[in-house]
PDB file of C-alpha atoms in Angstrom:
ATOM      1  CA  VAL A   1     101.714 133.152  46.636  1.00 36.00           C
ATOM      2  CA  VAL A   2     104.433 131.842  48.931  1.00 37.00           C
ATOM      3  CA  ARG A   3     104.365 133.137  52.486  1.00 39.00           C
ATOM      4  CA  ARG A   4     106.572 132.349  55.466  1.00 36.00           C
ATOM      5  CA  THR A   5     105.239 134.481  58.281  1.00 38.00           C
ATOM      6  CA  GLU A   6     106.288 134.971  61.871  1.00 37.00           C
ATOM      7  CA  MET A   7     103.313 136.080  63.919  1.00 37.00           C
ATOM      8  CA  GLY A   8     104.082 138.644  66.603  1.00 39.00           C
ATOM      9  CA  LEU A   9     102.063 140.250  69.359  1.00 37.00           C
ATOM     10  CA  ALA A  10      98.743 141.441  67.983  1.00 41.00           C
ATOM     11  CA  PRO A  11      98.681 145.270  67.646  1.00 42.00           C
ATOM     12  CA  HIS A  12      95.492 145.490  69.693  1.00 44.00           C
ATOM     13  CA  ALA A  13      96.710 143.213  72.481  1.00 43.00           C
ATOM     14  CA  LYS A  14      97.178 144.829  75.855  1.00 49.00           C
ATOM     15  CA  PRO A  15     100.102 143.806  78.048  1.00 49.00           C
ATOM     16  CA  GLY A  16      99.110 140.899  80.218  1.00 58.00           C
ATOM     17  CA  PRO A  17      99.787 137.268  81.104  1.00 64.00           C
ATOM     18  CA  VAL A  18     101.542 135.058  78.597  1.00 64.00           C
ATOM     19  CA  ALA A  19      98.383 132.989  78.223  1.00 66.00           C
ATOM     20  CA  ARG A  20      96.451 136.018  77.015  1.00 72.00           C
ATOM     21  CA  TRP A  21      99.224 136.880  74.593  1.00 75.00           C
ATOM     22  CA  ARG A  22      99.074 133.369  73.197  1.00 74.00           C
ATOM     23  CA  ASP A  23      95.299 133.652  72.774  1.00 78.00           C
ATOM     24  CA  TYR A  24      95.743 136.731  70.604  1.00 87.00           C
ATOM     25  CA  VAL A  25      98.412 135.023  68.519  1.00 91.00           C
ATOM     26  CA  ALA A  26      96.264 131.936  67.917  1.00 92.00           C
ATOM     27  CA  THR A  27      93.205 134.025  67.057  1.00 93.00           C
ATOM     28  CA  ASP A  28      95.090 136.280  64.643  1.00 95.00           C
ATOM     29  CA  LEU A  29      96.789 133.268  63.086  1.00 95.00           C
ATOM     30  CA  ALA A  30      93.448 131.583  62.389  1.00 95.00           C
ATOM     31  CA  ARG A  31      91.922 134.735  60.932  1.00 96.00           C
ATOM     32  CA  ASP A  32      94.913 135.279  58.668  1.00 96.00           C
ATOM     33  CA  ILE A  33      94.805 131.707  57.356  1.00 96.00           C
ATOM     34  CA  LYS A  34      91.051 131.979  56.790  1.00 96.00           C
ATOM     35  CA  LYS A  35      91.571 135.254  54.913  1.00 96.00           C
ATOM     36  CA  LEU A  36      94.285 133.684  52.772  1.00 96.00           C
ATOM     37  CA  LEU A  37      92.192 130.637  51.851  1.00 95.00           C
ATOM     38  CA  THR A  38      89.211 132.774  50.822  1.00 94.00           C
ATOM     39  CA  SER A  39      91.212 135.469  49.024  1.00 94.00           C
ATOM     40  CA  GLY A  40      91.518 133.724  45.663  1.00 92.00           C
ATOM     41  CA  ALA A  41      95.304 133.532  46.071  1.00 94.00           C
ATOM     42  CA  ARG A  42      96.959 130.972  43.829  1.00 93.00           C
ATOM     43  CA  PHE A  43      99.941 128.669  44.096  1.00 91.00           C
ATOM     44  CA  ASP A  44     101.457 126.697  41.227  1.00 88.00           C
ATOM     45  CA  GLY A  45      98.629 127.723  38.915  1.00 91.00           C
ATOM     46  CA  ARG A  46      95.759 126.686  41.178  1.00 93.00           C
ATOM     47  CA  PRO A  47      93.882 128.129  44.175  1.00 94.00           C
ATOM     48  CA  VAL A  48      95.627 127.822  47.514  1.00 94.00           C
ATOM     49  CA  ARG A  49      94.241 124.866  49.483  1.00 92.00           C
ATOM     50  CA  PRO A  50      94.291 124.194  53.249  1.00 92.00           C
ATOM     51  CA  GLY A  51      96.815 121.394  52.682  1.00 90.00           C
ATOM     52  CA  ASP A  52      99.266 123.949  51.286  1.00 92.00           C
ATOM     53  CA  VAL A  53      99.457 125.647  54.669  1.00 95.00           C
ATOM     54  CA  ALA A  54     101.507 124.501  57.660  1.00 93.00           C
ATOM     55  CA  VAL A  55     101.812 125.918  61.169  1.00 94.00           C
ATOM     56  CA  LEU A  56     105.062 125.068  62.964  1.00 93.00           C
ATOM     57  CA  ALA A  57     105.669 125.392  66.703  1.00 90.00           C
ATOM     58  CA  ALA A  58     107.945 123.845  69.289  1.00 86.00           C
ATOM     59  CA  ARG A  59     105.127 123.072  71.736  1.00 84.00           C
ATOM     60  CA  ARG A  60     102.170 120.831  70.926  1.00 81.00           C
ATOM     61  CA  ASN A  61     100.014 123.022  73.183  1.00 84.00           C
ATOM     62  CA  ASP A  62     100.560 125.897  70.747  1.00 89.00           C
ATOM     63  CA  LEU A  63      99.449 123.643  67.903  1.00 89.00           C
ATOM     64  CA  PHE A  64      96.312 122.604  69.792  1.00 88.00           C
ATOM     65  CA  ALA A  65      95.557 126.280  70.470  1.00 90.00           C
ATOM     66  CA  ALA A  66      95.937 126.994  66.753  1.00 93.00           C
ATOM     67  CA  GLN A  67      93.670 124.057  65.926  1.00 91.00           C
ATOM     68  CA  ALA A  68      90.942 125.334  68.256  1.00 91.00           C
ATOM     69  CA  ALA A  69      91.195 128.843  66.802  1.00 93.00           C
ATOM     70  CA  LEU A  70      91.042 127.507  63.238  1.00 94.00           C
ATOM     71  CA  ALA A  71      87.966 125.446  64.104  1.00 91.00           C
ATOM     72  CA  GLU A  72      86.296 128.628  65.378  1.00 92.00           C
ATOM     73  CA  VAL A  73      86.635 130.202  61.904  1.00 94.00           C
ATOM     74  CA  GLY A  74      85.641 127.035  60.060  1.00 92.00           C
ATOM     75  CA  VAL A  75      89.047 125.886  58.844  1.00 93.00           C
ATOM     76  CA  ARG A  76      89.887 122.208  59.217  1.00 89.00           C
ATOM     77  CA  SER A  77      93.344 121.336  60.528  1.00 89.00           C
ATOM     78  CA  VAL A  78      95.228 118.320  61.804  1.00 84.00           C
ATOM     79  CA  VAL A  79      97.979 118.058  64.414  1.00 81.00           C
ATOM     80  CA  ASN A  80     100.872 115.839  63.345  1.00 68.00           C
ATOM     81  CA  SER A  81      98.815 113.605  61.058  1.00 52.00           C
ATOM     82  CA  ALA A  82     101.535 110.949  61.105  1.00 54.00           C
ATOM     83  CA  GLY A  83     101.752 110.940  64.882  1.00 62.00           C
ATOM     84  CA  SER A  84     100.344 108.596  67.475  1.00 76.00           C
ATOM     85  CA  VAL A  85      96.603 108.245  67.889  1.00 82.00           C
ATOM     86  CA  PHE A  86      97.245 108.027  71.635  1.00 88.00           C
ATOM     87  CA  ASP A  87      98.516 111.614  71.636  1.00 82.00           C
ATOM     88  CA  THR A  88      95.205 113.147  70.579  1.00 85.00           C
ATOM     89  CA  PRO A  89      92.082 114.677  72.145  1.00 90.00           C
ATOM     90  CA  ALA A  90      90.277 111.416  71.334  1.00 92.00           C
ATOM     91  CA  ALA A  91      92.598 109.521  73.677  1.00 94.00           C
ATOM     92  CA  THR A  92      91.828 112.013  76.442  1.00 95.00           C
ATOM     93  CA  GLU A  93      88.103 111.484  75.887  1.00 96.00           C
ATOM     94  CA  TRP A  94      88.509 107.712  76.113  1.00 97.00           C
ATOM     95  CA  LEU A  95      90.472 108.121  79.345  1.00 97.00           C
ATOM     96  CA  THR A  96      87.672 110.264  80.774  1.00 97.00           C
ATOM     97  CA  LEU A  97      85.054 107.705  79.746  1.00 97.00           C
ATOM     98  CA  LEU A  98      86.978 104.764  81.211  1.00 97.00           C
ATOM     99  CA  GLU A  99      87.554 106.655  84.459  1.00 97.00           C
ATOM    100  CA  ALA A 100      83.790 107.162  84.743  1.00 96.00           C
ATOM    101  CA  LEU A 101      83.054 103.516  83.885  1.00 96.00           C
ATOM    102  CA  GLU A 102      85.584 102.351  86.450  1.00 94.00           C
ATOM    103  CA  ARG A 103      83.830 104.408  89.178  1.00 94.00           C
ATOM    104  CA  PRO A 104      80.311 105.220  87.913  1.00 93.00           C
ATOM    105  CA  HIS A 105      79.236 106.264  91.404  1.00 92.00           C
ATOM    106  CA  GLN A 106      81.776 109.132  91.572  1.00 92.00           C
ATOM    107  CA  SER A 107      79.982 112.303  90.474  1.00 90.00           C
ATOM    108  CA  THR A 108      83.120 114.235  89.494  1.00 92.00           C
ATOM    109  CA  ARG A 109      84.129 111.541  87.010  1.00 95.00           C
ATOM    110  CA  VAL A 110      80.582 111.205  85.730  1.00 94.00           C
ATOM    111  CA  ARG A 111      80.220 114.944  85.141  1.00 92.00           C
ATOM    112  CA  ALA A 112      83.624 115.104  83.436  1.00 95.00           C
ATOM    113  CA  CYS A 113      82.553 112.326  81.095  1.00 95.00           C
ATOM    114  CA  ALA A 114      79.337 114.208  80.328  1.00 94.00           C
ATOM    115  CA  LEU A 115      81.450 116.836  78.547  1.00 94.00           C
ATOM    116  CA  THR A 116      83.030 114.312  76.165  1.00 95.00           C
ATOM    117  CA  SER A 117      81.774 113.446  72.710  1.00 94.00           C
ATOM    118  CA  PHE A 118      80.417 110.171  74.096  1.00 96.00           C
ATOM    119  CA  ILE A 119      77.706 111.994  76.074  1.00 94.00           C
ATOM    120  CA  GLY A 120      77.688 115.455  74.535  1.00 90.00           C
ATOM    121  CA  HIS A 121      76.618 117.850  77.280  1.00 91.00           C
ATOM    122  CA  THR A 122      78.002 121.383  77.468  1.00 90.00           C
ATOM    123  CA  ALA A 123      79.505 123.055  80.516  1.00 90.00           C
ATOM    124  CA  ALA A 124      76.545 125.449  80.577  1.00 89.00           C
ATOM    125  CA  GLU A 125      74.097 122.535  80.679  1.00 89.00           C
ATOM    126  CA  LEU A 126      75.973 120.936  83.553  1.00 88.00           C
ATOM    127  CA  ASP A 127      76.201 124.223  85.423  1.00 85.00           C
ATOM    128  CA  GLY A 128      72.494 124.910  84.987  1.00 82.00           C
ATOM    129  CA  GLY A 129      71.379 121.361  85.671  1.00 75.00           C
ATOM    130  CA  ASP A 130      70.020 120.143  88.982  1.00 76.00           C
ATOM    131  CA  SER A 131      70.615 116.919  90.888  1.00 78.00           C
ATOM    132  CA  ASP A 132      68.257 115.100  88.514  1.00 84.00           C
ATOM    133  CA  LEU A 133      70.711 115.631  85.648  1.00 88.00           C
ATOM    134  CA  THR A 134      73.580 114.220  87.696  1.00 86.00           C
ATOM    135  CA  ASP A 135      71.404 111.249  88.633  1.00 90.00           C
ATOM    136  CA  GLN A 136      70.586 110.660  84.958  1.00 92.00           C
ATOM    137  CA  LEU A 137      74.250 110.808  84.036  1.00 93.00           C
ATOM    138  CA  THR A 138      75.155 108.425  86.855  1.00 93.00           C
ATOM    139  CA  ASP A 139      72.508 105.962  85.664  1.00 95.00           C
ATOM    140  CA  ARG A 140      73.926 106.185  82.141  1.00 95.00           C
ATOM    141  CA  MET A 141      77.462 105.508  83.379  1.00 95.00           C
ATOM    142  CA  ARG A 142      76.276 102.513  85.395  1.00 95.00           C
ATOM    143  CA  GLU A 143      74.462 101.220  82.327  1.00 96.00           C
ATOM    144  CA  LEU A 144      77.626 101.533  80.224  1.00 96.00           C
ATOM    145  CA  SER A 145      79.740 100.060  83.018  1.00 96.00           C
ATOM    146  CA  ASP A 146      77.471  96.994  83.147  1.00 96.00           C
ATOM    147  CA  LEU A 147      77.643  96.791  79.355  1.00 95.00           C
ATOM    148  CA  LEU A 148      81.445  96.800  79.498  1.00 95.00           C
ATOM    149  CA  ALA A 149      81.452  94.017  82.081  1.00 94.00           C
ATOM    150  CA  THR A 150      79.020  91.785  80.193  1.00 94.00           C
ATOM    151  CA  ARG A 151      79.620  92.491  76.502  1.00 94.00           C
ATOM    152  CA  GLY A 152      82.898  94.375  76.245  1.00 94.00           C
ATOM    153  CA  ILE A 153      84.213  97.757  75.103  1.00 95.00           C
ATOM    154  CA  ALA A 154      82.907  97.361  71.548  1.00 94.00           C
ATOM    155  CA  ALA A 155      79.363  97.226  72.911  1.00 95.00           C
ATOM    156  CA  VAL A 156      80.004 100.403  74.912  1.00 96.00           C
ATOM    157  CA  LEU A 157      81.131 102.235  71.774  1.00 96.00           C
ATOM    158  CA  GLU A 158      78.155 100.892  69.828  1.00 96.00           C
ATOM    159  CA  SER A 159      75.800 102.151  72.532  1.00 96.00           C
ATOM    160  CA  THR A 160      77.252 105.669  72.356  1.00 96.00           C
ATOM    161  CA  VAL A 161      76.937 105.618  68.559  1.00 95.00           C
ATOM    162  CA  ILE A 162      73.261 104.664  68.838  1.00 95.00           C
ATOM    163  CA  ALA A 163      72.838 107.515  71.338  1.00 94.00           C
ATOM    164  CA  GLY A 164      74.095 110.064  68.790  1.00 94.00           C
ATOM    165  CA  LEU A 165      77.901 110.048  68.986  1.00 95.00           C
ATOM    166  CA  THR A 166      78.440 110.099  65.211  1.00 94.00           C
ATOM    167  CA  GLN A 167      76.028 112.959  64.533  1.00 93.00           C
ATOM    168  CA  ARG A 168      77.455 115.057  67.378  1.00 93.00           C
ATOM    169  CA  VAL A 169      81.060 114.623  66.306  1.00 93.00           C
ATOM    170  CA  LEU A 170      80.529 115.089  62.565  1.00 91.00           C
ATOM    171  CA  GLY A 171      78.730 118.348  63.295  1.00 90.00           C
ATOM    172  CA  ARG A 172      82.092 119.890  64.250  1.00 86.00           C
ATOM    173  CA  VAL A 173      84.798 121.227  61.971  1.00 75.00           C
ATOM    174  CA  ASP A 174      87.245 118.537  63.099  1.00 74.00           C
ATOM    175  CA  GLY A 175      84.552 115.888  63.324  1.00 85.00           C
ATOM    176  CA  GLU A 176      85.875 113.397  60.770  1.00 84.00           C
ATOM    177  CA  ARG A 177      89.294 113.427  62.394  1.00 82.00           C
ATOM    178  CA  MET A 178      87.906 113.032  65.909  1.00 88.00           C
ATOM    179  CA  LEU A 179      85.485 110.254  64.945  1.00 90.00           C
ATOM    180  CA  THR A 180      88.241 108.297  63.189  1.00 88.00           C
ATOM    181  CA  ASP A 181      90.518 108.605  66.230  1.00 89.00           C
ATOM    182  CA  LEU A 182      87.729 107.567  68.618  1.00 94.00           C
ATOM    183  CA  HIS A 183      87.015 104.429  66.597  1.00 93.00           C
ATOM    184  CA  HIS A 184      90.732 103.683  66.162  1.00 91.00           C
ATOM    185  CA  ILE A 185      91.336 103.761  69.920  1.00 94.00           C
ATOM    186  CA  GLY A 186      88.133 101.803  70.491  1.00 94.00           C
ATOM    187  CA  GLU A 187      89.470  99.031  68.233  1.00 92.00           C
ATOM    188  CA  ALA A 188      92.757  98.958  70.156  1.00 92.00           C
ATOM    189  CA  LEU A 189      90.906  98.768  73.478  1.00 95.00           C
ATOM    190  CA  HIS A 190      88.710  95.968  72.149  1.00 94.00           C
ATOM    191  CA  ARG A 191      91.784  93.967  71.097  1.00 92.00           C
ATOM    192  CA  VAL A 192      93.342  94.387  74.540  1.00 93.00           C
ATOM    193  CA  SER A 193      90.110  93.452  76.317  1.00 92.00           C
ATOM    194  CA  VAL A 194      89.780  90.256  74.266  1.00 91.00           C
ATOM    195  CA  GLU A 195      93.429  89.168  74.265  1.00 90.00           C
ATOM    196  CA  GLU A 196      94.219  90.084  77.863  1.00 88.00           C
ATOM    197  CA  ARG A 197      90.701  89.762  79.351  1.00 89.00           C
ATOM    198  CA  GLN A 198      90.838  93.245  80.825  1.00 89.00           C
ATOM    199  CA  GLY A 199      87.956  95.031  82.514  1.00 91.00           C
ATOM    200  CA  ALA A 200      87.461  98.752  83.116  1.00 92.00           C
ATOM    201  CA  LEU A 201      90.441  99.156  85.446  1.00 94.00           C
ATOM    202  CA  GLY A 202      92.783  97.124  83.245  1.00 95.00           C
ATOM    203  CA  LEU A 203      91.785  99.034  80.113  1.00 96.00           C
ATOM    204  CA  LEU A 204      92.172 102.340  81.927  1.00 95.00           C
ATOM    205  CA  THR A 205      95.661 101.371  83.103  1.00 95.00           C
ATOM    206  CA  TRP A 206      96.656 100.197  79.612  1.00 95.00           C
ATOM    207  CA  LEU A 207      95.424 103.370  77.931  1.00 95.00           C
ATOM    208  CA  ARG A 208      97.175 105.581  80.478  1.00 94.00           C
ATOM    209  CA  GLU A 209     100.427 103.791  79.642  1.00 93.00           C
ATOM    210  CA  GLN A 210      99.912 104.362  75.915  1.00 91.00           C
ATOM    211  CA  VAL A 211      99.195 108.065  76.437  1.00 89.00           C
ATOM    212  CA  ALA A 212     102.229 108.466  78.707  1.00 87.00           C
ATOM    213  CA  ASP A 213     104.552 106.668  76.265  1.00 72.00           C
ATOM    214  CA  ASP A 214     106.883 109.309  74.819  1.00 50.00           C
ATOM    215  CA  LYS A 215     108.864 107.002  72.521  1.00 46.00           C
ATOM    216  CA  GLN A 216     109.656 108.528  69.145  1.00 40.00           C
ATOM    217  CA  GLU A 217     108.889 105.481  67.023  1.00 38.00           C
ATOM    218  CA  VAL A 218     105.288 105.104  65.881  1.00 40.00           C
ATOM    219  CA  THR A 219     103.968 101.612  65.115  1.00 45.00           C
ATOM    220  CA  SER A 220     101.246 100.916  62.573  1.00 44.00           C
ATOM    221  CA  GLU A 221      98.722 100.408  65.376  1.00 53.00           C
ATOM    222  CA  ARG A 222      99.469 103.828  66.838  1.00 52.00           C
ATOM    223  CA  THR A 223      99.577 105.711  63.512  1.00 52.00           C
ATOM    224  CA  ARG A 224      96.490 107.802  62.862  1.00 53.00           C
ATOM    225  CA  ARG A 225      94.325 106.887  59.892  1.00 52.00           C
ATOM    226  CA  LEU A 226      92.668 109.440  57.665  1.00 56.00           C
ATOM    227  CA  ASP A 227      93.575 110.088  54.041  1.00 52.00           C
ATOM    228  CA  SER A 228      91.790 113.434  54.022  1.00 60.00           C
ATOM    229  CA  ASP A 229      94.324 114.791  56.540  1.00 67.00           C
ATOM    230  CA  ALA A 230      96.357 115.890  53.526  1.00 70.00           C
ATOM    231  CA  GLN A 231      93.529 118.290  52.658  1.00 82.00           C
ATOM    232  CA  ALA A 232      93.677 120.089  56.022  1.00 88.00           C
ATOM    233  CA  VAL A 233      95.992 122.763  57.399  1.00 92.00           C
ATOM    234  CA  GLN A 234      98.996 120.903  58.808  1.00 89.00           C
ATOM    235  CA  LEU A 235      99.967 121.636  62.425  1.00 90.00           C
ATOM    236  CA  VAL A 236     103.454 120.253  62.983  1.00 87.00           C
ATOM    237  CA  THR A 237     106.156 120.491  65.622  1.00 84.00           C
ATOM    238  CA  ILE A 238     109.500 121.873  64.511  1.00 84.00           C
ATOM    239  CA  HIS A 239     110.981 118.608  65.758  1.00 76.00           C
ATOM    240  CA  GLY A 240     108.973 116.713  63.162  1.00 71.00           C
ATOM    241  CA  SER A 241     109.386 119.055  60.214  1.00 74.00           C
ATOM    242  CA  LYS A 242     111.304 122.146  59.136  1.00 78.00           C
ATOM    243  CA  GLY A 243     108.447 123.166  56.870  1.00 81.00           C
ATOM    244  CA  LEU A 244     110.367 123.071  53.604  1.00 85.00           C
ATOM    245  CA  GLN A 245     107.833 120.754  51.956  1.00 85.00           C
ATOM    246  CA  TYR A 246     104.966 123.206  52.461  1.00 88.00           C
ATOM    247  CA  PRO A 247     104.292 126.179  50.151  1.00 92.00           C
ATOM    248  CA  ILE A 248     103.027 128.389  52.998  1.00 95.00           C
ATOM    249  CA  VAL A 249     104.399 128.235  56.530  1.00 95.00           C
ATOM    250  CA  TYR A 250     103.353 130.114  59.665  1.00 95.00           C
ATOM    251  CA  LEU A 251     105.621 130.310  62.706  1.00 93.00           C
ATOM    252  CA  PRO A 252     103.341 131.822  65.392  1.00 90.00           C
ATOM    253  CA  ALA A 253     105.548 131.049  68.394  1.00 85.00           C
ATOM    254  CA  LEU A 254     109.002 131.542  66.886  1.00 81.00           C
ATOM    255  CA  SER A 255     109.612 134.601  69.045  1.00 76.00           C
ATOM    256  CA  ASP A 256     109.531 132.335  72.121  1.00 70.00           C
TER     257      ASP A 256
END
């Protein structure tokens, strides 16, 4: 089976905002890929595998939407596996954590951090929680902030692992990828903290610069590490690939 499909507006979608249209496209895309992978279809004499499938789009936001939709149906995927680790959801979570550690008394930062993998609360839990929950979260951020100041960023990461970070993350479809990225960025932050003697504010500033860096070249430090990425659905920008190396290619946003 060799398929090169352009996804259009879902037949059941009602006219509405572009965002809603994109939601339908991402959802239908994920369902179609799931159906293909469980259909018994074969390529080159063997069953079709997730790594045979690529999704190409011009915008990374479309790829992230596809990744979220695929996770909902239990299909593992990876966005630009050869790209920078600082251009990932893990980097955003580290930014959120460092912002909370830099100002552990600021409730908005503390509550934002509570939604990251480091703490693991859901939006519903935060919404239904009372002031005691916010106080508990603030105490936890102050504890981690003190840990950063006295023992460094590696100790902060170790503390979150002891508190259940690994189990929480690996319980998700994209867990292995996320956990690898979190540790990768943690190692980079540790190196900076040791070599440049940076505290919370310095590390936050450094990480923001890495995330904002839009240079095309990718150094070995920035390159993401995970051999099993090759076994996942590949989500790639059309600037990085034309899709010719993949047996099955989806182009969900080509009509843009």
